[in-house]
Each structure stands twice: as C-alpha cells, then as structure tokens.
Amino acid sequence: QSNTKFLKDLDERMKNFGQETQIGDVFNQLLESGTEAIYIRYVNNLESALEMHYNLLDINEKYVAHCNKEKFERQLDLPALIVMPVQRWPRYVLLFKSLLSKTPAMHLDAVNLQRALAGAKRMTEHINEEKRKHEGLRKVGEISRKLIDFPFPLQDGVRTFVKQGILIENQRKACKDNPVRPEEQSVG
C-alpha cells in the first residue's frame, strides 16, 4: 500500500516537474509509512524463499516450466526478482546522493532530500542489522538442533551467534596464585 501511494505521489509530482518541484517530502512520507517492518520481514525470509524455489526446481516439472517461461518473458529469473526489493534502499541512498549533488543548497527541496538521504541510510543500516540478528538466531537454532542431551536450551531469545571457529580451552585452572588472564583464553 505505501509503495503504491509513494509511486502515485511521485508520478503526480513528475507530471508537473519544474524548477520549484519538490520530491524529497514524498520519499520522507515513504520512510515514515511503516515500510521498515515489511522490509525486515521480507529480508529475513528471503533465504527461505530462495531455498524453497531451488527445492521446487528439483522436484516439480510444472514449476520449472513456469519459471523458464517467466524468465524468457521478463528476462530475469525468480531469484533475481526476489532480491530486487532488498536492493531498493541502498539504491535510494545512491539516488539521494546524486539528487543532492545536482540540487542547489538554497533549493526548496534540499533539506527534504538531505532528510531522505539520512533516512534511507538509517533504514538500510537497520534492515542489515535486523538481518544479522535474524541470521544469528537461525544459526543458534541450527547449533541447538545438533546438540544432543544439552542441559539447557540455547534458543532463549537472548543468545546470539557471534563467530564460528575452533574453541581453544585453556587447561590451567584459575586460582588465586595462578589466575587465567583473558588474553590467554582464545576463541579461534
């Protein structure tokens, strides 16, 4: 809905484009429309959607035929189309930078474009951060399923995946006379 309204409003502005035309406020309305949650949900489910697509390609001939037909007509395959919305906000950042470089500082729209650029950067960073968190939780779930008879659940909503590697445990016992220093403990 918000993208449809955004496109309609932007089209309206472009029909009457002139020296005094402002478009930054239209982008700012999009930023304030609540689309962030939708993009985060979309990005977090992207991997599952692609996995399902590739699984269907392996087992469903009708699906393969449909995908081939769509690819021929659109000249893009489904994975390329699925990824397009994810690329939207980083492209908005590039667009606003370009628009600002061509907009005089005293133009009526300069402040709105600066706000739109800052908002698009924030949106991109927040979406990426939420994606990292989601991937961390997914990875903790994967690890949790591999552990048998583990004394407590790993997926508690608090734990996050930090790094994969080899854990080197220091065999020396920490005690008053022989403390283990943090630099002697390492995670590889």
Short mmCIF file of N, CA and C in Angstrom, two decimals, residues 35-125:
data_model
loop_
_atom_site.label_atom_id
_atom_site.label_comp_id
_atom_site.label_asym_id
_atom_site.label_seq_id
_atom_site.Cartn_x
_atom_site.Cartn_y
_atom_site.Cartn_z
N THR A 35 7.08 1.12 6.40
CA THR A 35 7.56 0.08 5.48
C THR A 35 8.75 -0.69 6.05
N GLU A 36 9.40 -0.12 7.04
CA GLU A 36 10.60 -0.75 7.60
C GLU A 36 10.33 -2.17 8.08
N ALA A 37 9.26 -2.37 8.80
CA ALA A 37 8.92 -3.70 9.33
C ALA A 37 8.67 -4.68 8.19
N ILE A 38 8.05 -4.20 7.13
CA ILE A 38 7.78 -5.06 5.98
C ILE A 38 9.08 -5.51 5.33
N TYR A 39 10.00 -4.57 5.13
CA TYR A 39 11.29 -4.91 4.52
C TYR A 39 12.09 -5.86 5.41
N ILE A 40 12.07 -5.63 6.70
CA ILE A 40 12.80 -6.52 7.62
C ILE A 40 12.25 -7.94 7.53
N ARG A 41 10.94 -8.06 7.56
CA ARG A 41 10.32 -9.39 7.44
C ARG A 41 10.68 -10.03 6.10
N TYR A 42 10.65 -9.24 5.04
CA TYR A 42 10.97 -9.74 3.70
C TYR A 42 12.42 -10.23 3.65
N VAL A 43 13.34 -9.41 4.12
CA VAL A 43 14.75 -9.77 4.09
C VAL A 43 15.02 -11.01 4.94
N ASN A 44 14.37 -11.11 6.09
CA ASN A 44 14.58 -12.26 6.96
C ASN A 44 14.04 -13.55 6.37
N ASN A 45 13.08 -13.46 5.48
CA ASN A 45 12.51 -14.67 4.86
C ASN A 45 13.06 -14.94 3.47
N LEU A 46 13.92 -14.09 2.99
CA LEU A 46 14.47 -14.22 1.65
C LEU A 46 15.19 -15.55 1.43
N GLU A 47 16.03 -15.91 2.37
CA GLU A 47 16.79 -17.16 2.23
C GLU A 47 15.86 -18.37 2.15
N SER A 48 14.82 -18.38 2.97
CA SER A 48 13.86 -19.50 2.94
C SER A 48 13.13 -19.55 1.61
N ALA A 49 12.77 -18.38 1.08
CA ALA A 49 12.08 -18.33 -0.21
C ALA A 49 12.98 -18.87 -1.32
N LEU A 50 14.23 -18.48 -1.31
CA LEU A 50 15.16 -18.98 -2.34
C LEU A 50 15.40 -20.47 -2.19
N GLU A 51 15.51 -20.94 -0.95
CA GLU A 51 15.69 -22.37 -0.71
C GLU A 51 14.48 -23.16 -1.23
N MET A 52 13.28 -22.64 -0.96
CA MET A 52 12.07 -23.30 -1.45
C MET A 52 12.05 -23.32 -2.98
N HIS A 53 12.45 -22.21 -3.59
CA HIS A 53 12.50 -22.13 -5.06
C HIS A 53 13.42 -23.22 -5.62
N TYR A 54 14.63 -23.32 -5.07
CA TYR A 54 15.59 -24.31 -5.58
C TYR A 54 15.11 -25.74 -5.31
N ASN A 55 14.46 -25.98 -4.18
CA ASN A 55 13.90 -27.31 -3.91
C ASN A 55 12.81 -27.66 -4.92
N LEU A 56 11.95 -26.69 -5.22
CA LEU A 56 10.89 -26.94 -6.20
C LEU A 56 11.46 -27.19 -7.60
N LEU A 57 12.54 -26.53 -7.93
CA LEU A 57 13.18 -26.78 -9.23
C LEU A 57 13.64 -28.23 -9.36
N ASP A 58 14.02 -28.81 -8.21
CA ASP A 58 14.49 -30.20 -8.22
C ASP A 58 13.37 -31.22 -8.31
N ILE A 59 12.14 -30.85 -7.88
CA ILE A 59 11.10 -31.88 -7.76
C ILE A 59 9.83 -31.61 -8.56
N ASN A 60 9.67 -30.44 -9.15
CA ASN A 60 8.39 -30.10 -9.76
C ASN A 60 8.59 -29.59 -11.19
N GLU A 61 8.28 -30.44 -12.17
CA GLU A 61 8.50 -30.09 -13.58
C GLU A 61 7.61 -28.93 -14.03
N LYS A 62 6.37 -28.86 -13.53
CA LYS A 62 5.49 -27.74 -13.88
C LYS A 62 6.06 -26.42 -13.39
N TYR A 63 6.63 -26.46 -12.20
CA TYR A 63 7.24 -25.25 -11.63
C TYR A 63 8.44 -24.82 -12.49
N VAL A 64 9.24 -25.78 -12.91
CA VAL A 64 10.40 -25.49 -13.76
C VAL A 64 9.95 -24.85 -15.06
N ALA A 65 8.91 -25.42 -15.68
CA ALA A 65 8.39 -24.88 -16.94
C ALA A 65 7.87 -23.45 -16.74
N HIS A 66 7.14 -23.23 -15.65
CA HIS A 66 6.63 -21.89 -15.35
C HIS A 66 7.77 -20.89 -15.17
N CYS A 67 8.79 -21.28 -14.42
CA CYS A 67 9.93 -20.39 -14.18
C CYS A 67 10.67 -20.08 -15.47
N ASN A 68 10.83 -21.08 -16.33
CA ASN A 68 11.50 -20.85 -17.60
C ASN A 68 10.72 -19.90 -18.48
N LYS A 69 9.39 -20.04 -18.47
CA LYS A 69 8.53 -19.15 -19.26
C LYS A 69 8.64 -17.71 -18.74
N GLU A 70 8.56 -17.56 -17.42
CA GLU A 70 8.67 -16.22 -16.81
C GLU A 70 10.04 -15.60 -17.08
N LYS A 71 11.07 -16.41 -17.00
CA LYS A 71 12.42 -15.91 -17.24
C LYS A 71 12.54 -15.42 -18.68
N PHE A 72 11.96 -16.15 -19.60
CA PHE A 72 12.00 -15.76 -21.01
C PHE A 72 11.25 -14.44 -21.21
N GLU A 73 10.06 -14.33 -20.61
CA GLU A 73 9.24 -13.13 -20.79
C GLU A 73 9.83 -11.90 -20.09
N ARG A 74 10.37 -12.08 -18.91
CA ARG A 74 10.87 -10.94 -18.13
C ARG A 74 12.37 -10.73 -18.28
N GLN A 75 13.05 -11.73 -18.79
CA GLN A 75 14.50 -11.72 -18.94
C GLN A 75 15.22 -11.67 -17.60
N LEU A 76 14.52 -12.04 -16.54
CA LEU A 76 15.11 -12.19 -15.21
C LEU A 76 14.55 -13.46 -14.59
N ASP A 77 15.39 -14.20 -13.90
CA ASP A 77 14.86 -15.39 -13.23
C ASP A 77 14.30 -14.99 -11.85
N LEU A 78 13.60 -15.93 -11.23
CA LEU A 78 12.93 -15.64 -9.97
C LEU A 78 13.89 -15.18 -8.87
N PRO A 79 15.05 -15.82 -8.68
CA PRO A 79 15.96 -15.33 -7.64
C PRO A 79 16.35 -13.85 -7.86
N ALA A 80 16.56 -13.45 -9.09
CA ALA A 80 16.89 -12.04 -9.36
C ALA A 80 15.73 -11.13 -8.99
N LEU A 81 14.51 -11.57 -9.27
CA LEU A 81 13.33 -10.77 -8.93
C LEU A 81 13.12 -10.72 -7.41
N ILE A 82 13.38 -11.83 -6.74
CA ILE A 82 13.20 -11.90 -5.29
C ILE A 82 14.16 -10.95 -4.58
N VAL A 83 15.36 -10.81 -5.10
CA VAL A 83 16.39 -9.98 -4.46
C VAL A 83 16.16 -8.49 -4.71
N MET A 84 15.43 -8.14 -5.75
CA MET A 84 15.25 -6.72 -6.11
C MET A 84 14.77 -5.82 -4.97
N PRO A 85 13.75 -6.19 -4.22
CA PRO A 85 13.31 -5.30 -3.13
C PRO A 85 14.39 -5.08 -2.07
N VAL A 86 15.26 -6.04 -1.88
CA VAL A 86 16.33 -5.92 -0.89
C VAL A 86 17.32 -4.83 -1.33
N GLN A 87 17.46 -4.68 -2.62
CA GLN A 87 18.40 -3.70 -3.16
C GLN A 87 17.82 -2.29 -3.22
N ARG A 88 16.54 -2.15 -2.94
CA ARG A 88 15.86 -0.86 -3.09
C ARG A 88 16.45 0.24 -2.21
N TRP A 89 16.60 0.00 -0.91
CA TRP A 89 17.07 1.05 -0.01
C TRP A 89 18.50 1.48 -0.27
N PRO A 90 19.43 0.57 -0.51
CA PRO A 90 20.78 1.03 -0.89
C PRO A 90 20.76 1.86 -2.19
N ARG A 91 19.86 1.51 -3.09
CA ARG A 91 19.75 2.31 -4.33
C ARG A 91 19.16 3.68 -4.06
N TYR A 92 18.24 3.75 -3.10
CA TYR A 92 17.71 5.07 -2.71
C TYR A 92 18.82 5.95 -2.17
N VAL A 93 19.72 5.37 -1.39
CA VAL A 93 20.85 6.14 -0.86
C VAL A 93 21.64 6.75 -2.02
N LEU A 94 21.95 5.93 -3.02
CA LEU A 94 22.69 6.42 -4.19
C LEU A 94 21.90 7.49 -4.94
N LEU A 95 20.59 7.28 -5.07
CA LEU A 95 19.74 8.25 -5.75
C LEU A 95 19.76 9.60 -5.02
N PHE A 96 19.58 9.58 -3.70
CA PHE A 96 19.54 10.83 -2.94
C PHE A 96 20.89 11.55 -2.99
N LYS A 97 21.98 10.80 -2.96
CA LYS A 97 23.30 11.42 -3.08
C LYS A 97 23.42 12.13 -4.43
N SER A 98 22.96 11.44 -5.47
CA SER A 98 23.01 12.02 -6.80
C SER A 98 22.12 13.26 -6.91
N LEU A 99 20.89 13.15 -6.40
CA LEU A 99 19.97 14.29 -6.44
C LEU A 99 20.54 15.49 -5.67
N LEU A 100 21.12 15.21 -4.50
CA LEU A 100 21.70 16.30 -3.70
C LEU A 100 22.89 16.96 -4.40
N SER A 101 23.66 16.17 -5.12
CA SER A 101 24.81 16.75 -5.82
C SER A 101 24.38 17.68 -6.95
N LYS A 102 23.15 17.52 -7.41
CA LYS A 102 22.64 18.34 -8.51
C LYS A 102 21.61 19.38 -8.05
N THR A 103 21.35 19.42 -6.75
CA THR A 103 20.36 20.34 -6.19
C THR A 103 21.08 21.49 -5.49
N PRO A 104 20.79 22.72 -5.89
CA PRO A 104 21.42 23.86 -5.20
C PRO A 104 21.05 23.85 -3.72
N ALA A 105 22.00 24.25 -2.88
CA ALA A 105 21.80 24.24 -1.42
C ALA A 105 20.60 25.08 -1.00
N MET A 106 20.28 26.10 -1.76
CA MET A 106 19.17 27.00 -1.40
C MET A 106 17.83 26.57 -2.00
N HIS A 107 17.82 25.46 -2.75
CA HIS A 107 16.57 24.98 -3.35
C HIS A 107 15.61 24.55 -2.25
N LEU A 108 14.33 24.72 -2.50
CA LEU A 108 13.30 24.36 -1.51
C LEU A 108 13.36 22.90 -1.10
N ASP A 109 13.84 22.05 -1.98
CA ASP A 109 13.83 20.61 -1.72
C ASP A 109 15.12 20.09 -1.07
N ALA A 110 16.14 20.92 -0.95
CA ALA A 110 17.45 20.46 -0.45
C ALA A 110 17.34 19.83 0.93
N VAL A 111 16.63 20.48 1.83
CA VAL A 111 16.51 19.96 3.20
C VAL A 111 15.76 18.63 3.20
N ASN A 112 14.68 18.54 2.41
CA ASN A 112 13.92 17.28 2.33
C ASN A 112 14.78 16.16 1.76
N LEU A 113 15.60 16.48 0.76
CA LEU A 113 16.47 15.46 0.18
C LEU A 113 17.55 15.02 1.17
N GLN A 114 18.06 15.95 1.96
CA GLN A 114 19.03 15.58 3.00
C GLN A 114 18.39 14.67 4.05
N ARG A 115 17.16 15.00 4.44
CA ARG A 115 16.43 14.13 5.38
C ARG A 115 16.18 12.75 4.78
N ALA A 116 15.81 12.75 3.49
CA ALA A 116 15.54 11.48 2.81
C ALA A 116 16.82 10.63 2.73
N LEU A 117 17.95 11.26 2.43
CA LEU A 117 19.22 10.54 2.38
C LEU A 117 19.56 9.95 3.75
N ALA A 118 19.45 10.77 4.79
CA ALA A 118 19.74 10.28 6.15
C ALA A 118 18.78 9.15 6.52
N GLY A 119 17.51 9.30 6.18
CA GLY A 119 16.53 8.26 6.49
C GLY A 119 16.78 6.97 5.73
N ALA A 120 17.16 7.08 4.46
CA ALA A 120 17.45 5.88 3.65
C ALA A 120 18.68 5.16 4.19
N LYS A 121 19.68 5.93 4.62
CA LYS A 121 20.87 5.30 5.23
C LYS A 121 20.49 4.57 6.52
N ARG A 122 19.69 5.24 7.36
CA ARG A 122 19.25 4.60 8.62
C ARG A 122 18.45 3.33 8.33
N MET A 123 17.55 3.44 7.36
CA MET A 123 16.72 2.28 7.00
C MET A 123 17.60 1.12 6.53
N THR A 124 18.55 1.41 5.66
CA THR A 124 19.45 0.38 5.15
C THR A 124 20.24 -0.26 6.28
N GLU A 125 20.79 0.56 7.16
CA GLU A 125 21.57 0.04 8.29
C GLU A 125 20.70 -0.79 9.23
#
